[in-house]
Amino acid sequence: IAGITQAPTSQILAAGRRMTLRCTQDMRHNAMYWYRQDLGLGLRLIHYSNTAGTTGKGEVPDGYSVSRANTDDFPLTLASAVPSQTSVYFCASSPGLNNEQFFGPGTRLTVL
Amino acid sequence: GQNIDQPTEMTATEGAIVQINCTYQTSGFNGLFWYQQHAGEAPTFLSYNVLDGLEEKGRFSSFLSRSKGYSYLLLKELQMKDSASYLCAVMDSNYQLIWGAGTKLIIKP
């Protein structure tokens, strides 16, 4: 793989179900991020990780959790999905804190 | 609060020049980024400004005035493939990006 990948590409999920969105990068970037993008709104940061083993909350963390067991992977989990979590989710990575961010192709999630 | 403002939509003609403005109010400033996002795709990096002035990169240029909380992205010799959304983002004092809602640029032949 080259760059940053996300899986699945899209998913339809029943409300109340648990879901993990996967994100993997092979650029050895220290920092990783999860955003959601909704129509008419800017990208909003859900959670971030400045380096493996550490995570932090962004602007809209409620209902989501993350882990960063190693440099490459940064999964996002919805413990009990709700319709308001219907969105496009982007994972991103950057070499350091004030560098450009590289984005994965996104996951389109619909919660019914 | 933190706020990034940019026009929702702009229309321009192929071959022309267009300027997309961005104004911001954030807690701290560690640079301003412009990204391009084609419909259904991921954002891709265009430019980064941390000092006042103009940064030129081919057909694209980006300007920053920190005292005015203002930036613009200038696109020259517009091509149909430039039809996309252009996202302005400011890195705040916590090194987190605050994003504008994006400007949808429509290019007409």
mmCIF file of N, CA and C in Angstrom, chain B residues 72-109:
data_model
loop_
_atom_site.group_PDB
_atom_site.id
_atom_site.type_symbol
_atom_site.label_atom_id
_atom_site.label_comp_id
_atom_site.label_asym_id
_atom_site.label_seq_id
_atom_site.Cartn_x
_atom_site.Cartn_y
_atom_site.Cartn_z
ATOM 1 N N TYR B 72 -6.074 34.835 0.852
ATOM 2 C CA TYR B 72 -6.767 34.487 -0.378
ATOM 3 C C TYR B 72 -5.968 33.483 -1.177
ATOM 4 N N LEU B 73 -6.697 32.709 -1.976
ATOM 5 C CA LEU B 73 -6.116 31.770 -2.928
ATOM 6 C C LEU B 73 -6.423 32.301 -4.317
ATOM 7 N N LEU B 74 -5.394 32.460 -5.118
ATOM 8 C CA LEU B 74 -5.538 32.995 -6.467
ATOM 9 C C LEU B 74 -5.269 31.885 -7.471
ATOM 10 N N LEU B 75 -6.213 31.643 -8.334
ATOM 11 C CA LEU B 75 -6.055 30.617 -9.359
ATOM 12 C C LEU B 75 -6.029 31.313 -10.726
ATOM 13 N N LYS B 76 -4.961 31.085 -11.481
ATOM 14 C CA LYS B 76 -4.805 31.720 -12.795
ATOM 15 C C LYS B 76 -5.035 30.689 -13.897
ATOM 16 N N GLU B 77 -5.323 31.199 -15.089
ATOM 17 C CA GLU B 77 -5.480 30.342 -16.278
ATOM 18 C C GLU B 77 -6.375 29.139 -15.957
ATOM 19 N N LEU B 78 -7.556 29.441 -15.478
ATOM 20 C CA LEU B 78 -8.447 28.405 -14.992
ATOM 21 C C LEU B 78 -8.709 27.323 -16.032
ATOM 22 N N GLN B 79 -8.729 26.084 -15.545
ATOM 23 C CA GLN B 79 -9.033 24.928 -16.381
ATOM 24 C C GLN B 79 -10.274 24.237 -15.811
ATOM 25 N N MET B 80 -10.934 23.469 -16.653
ATOM 26 C CA MET B 80 -12.155 22.792 -16.209
ATOM 27 C C MET B 80 -11.874 21.889 -15.006
ATOM 28 N N LYS B 81 -10.678 21.313 -14.959
ATOM 29 C CA LYS B 81 -10.341 20.413 -13.854
ATOM 30 C C LYS B 81 -10.200 21.145 -12.513
ATOM 31 N N ASP B 82 -10.181 22.485 -12.555
ATOM 32 C CA ASP B 82 -10.108 23.258 -11.312
ATOM 33 C C ASP B 82 -11.472 23.346 -10.616
ATOM 34 N N SER B 83 -12.501 22.860 -11.273
ATOM 35 C CA SER B 83 -13.823 22.809 -10.634
ATOM 36 C C SER B 83 -13.738 21.880 -9.435
ATOM 37 N N ALA B 84 -13.923 22.442 -8.253
ATOM 38 C CA ALA B 84 -13.734 21.693 -7.005
ATOM 39 C C ALA B 84 -14.128 22.609 -5.860
ATOM 40 N N SER B 85 -14.065 22.068 -4.651
ATOM 41 C CA SER B 85 -14.197 22.904 -3.455
ATOM 42 C C SER B 85 -12.811 23.228 -2.935
ATOM 43 N N TYR B 86 -12.652 24.457 -2.440
ATOM 44 C CA TYR B 86 -11.374 24.908 -1.903
ATOM 45 C C TYR B 86 -11.573 25.224 -0.424
ATOM 46 N N LEU B 87 -10.790 24.534 0.387
ATOM 47 C CA LEU B 87 -10.949 24.578 1.841
ATOM 48 C C LEU B 87 -9.821 25.386 2.466
ATOM 49 N N CYS B 88 -10.189 26.337 3.298
ATOM 50 C CA CYS B 88 -9.245 27.144 4.067
ATOM 51 C C CYS B 88 -9.199 26.571 5.483
ATOM 52 N N ALA B 89 -8.003 26.418 6.033
ATOM 53 C CA ALA B 89 -7.878 25.865 7.385
ATOM 54 C C ALA B 89 -6.758 26.582 8.120
ATOM 55 N N VAL B 90 -6.992 26.908 9.373
ATOM 56 C CA VAL B 90 -5.995 27.587 10.203
ATOM 57 C C VAL B 90 -5.549 26.651 11.321
ATOM 58 N N MET B 91 -4.250 26.581 11.545
ATOM 59 C CA MET B 91 -3.721 25.783 12.645
ATOM 60 C C MET B 91 -3.672 26.656 13.888
ATOM 61 N N ASP B 92 -4.363 26.213 14.945
ATOM 62 C CA ASP B 92 -4.477 27.064 16.128
ATOM 63 C C ASP B 92 -3.315 26.817 17.100
ATOM 64 N N SER B 93 -3.433 27.369 18.290
ATOM 65 C CA SER B 93 -2.330 27.289 19.253
ATOM 66 C C SER B 93 -2.071 25.869 19.734
ATOM 67 N N ASN B 94 -3.060 24.967 19.590
ATOM 68 C CA ASN B 94 -2.901 23.554 19.962
ATOM 69 C C ASN B 94 -2.461 22.698 18.771
ATOM 70 N N TYR B 95 -2.090 23.353 17.684
ATOM 71 C CA TYR B 95 -1.668 22.657 16.453
ATOM 72 C C TYR B 95 -2.796 21.801 15.881
ATOM 73 N N GLN B 96 -4.025 22.239 16.085
ATOM 74 C CA GLN B 96 -5.159 21.570 15.466
ATOM 75 C C GLN B 96 -5.695 22.464 14.359
ATOM 76 N N LEU B 97 -6.126 21.842 13.261
ATOM 77 C CA LEU B 97 -6.653 22.600 12.136
ATOM 78 C C LEU B 97 -8.122 22.930 12.360
ATOM 79 N N ILE B 98 -8.445 24.216 12.183
ATOM 80 C CA ILE B 98 -9.827 24.689 12.192
ATOM 81 C C ILE B 98 -10.202 24.958 10.738
ATOM 82 N N TRP B 99 -11.275 24.332 10.270
ATOM 83 C CA TRP B 99 -11.592 24.339 8.851
ATOM 84 C C TRP B 99 -12.777 25.246 8.532
ATOM 85 N N GLY B 100 -12.668 25.954 7.405
ATOM 86 C CA GLY B 100 -13.829 26.615 6.847
ATOM 87 C C GLY B 100 -14.716 25.584 6.150
ATOM 88 N N ALA B 101 -15.934 26.003 5.793
ATOM 89 C CA ALA B 101 -16.891 25.092 5.160
ATOM 90 C C ALA B 101 -16.561 24.831 3.701
ATOM 91 N N GLY B 102 -15.633 25.618 3.137
ATOM 92 C CA GLY B 102 -15.224 25.393 1.760
ATOM 93 C C GLY B 102 -15.959 26.287 0.770
ATOM 94 N N THR B 103 -15.281 26.592 -0.333
ATOM 95 C CA THR B 103 -15.848 27.366 -1.430
ATOM 96 C C THR B 103 -15.937 26.476 -2.644
ATOM 97 N N LYS B 104 -17.152 26.269 -3.126
ATOM 98 C CA LYS B 104 -17.340 25.467 -4.334
ATOM 99 C C LYS B 104 -17.096 26.357 -5.547
ATOM 100 N N LEU B 105 -16.109 26.010 -6.347
ATOM 101 C CA LEU B 105 -15.755 26.789 -7.540
ATOM 102 C C LEU B 105 -16.284 26.076 -8.772
ATOM 103 N N ILE B 106 -17.115 26.793 -9.513
ATOM 104 C CA ILE B 106 -17.685 26.257 -10.752
ATOM 105 C C ILE B 106 -17.015 26.961 -11.916
ATOM 106 N N ILE B 107 -16.440 26.186 -12.825
ATOM 107 C CA ILE B 107 -15.768 26.736 -14.004
ATOM 108 C C ILE B 107 -16.669 26.517 -15.219
ATOM 109 N N LYS B 108 -16.936 27.595 -15.940
ATOM 110 C CA LYS B 108 -17.770 27.500 -17.138
ATOM 111 C C LYS B 108 -16.906 27.685 -18.379
ATOM 112 N N PRO B 109 -17.231 26.950 -19.454
ATOM 113 C CA PRO B 109 -16.429 27.070 -20.688
ATOM 114 C C PRO B 109 -16.560 28.459 -21.316
#
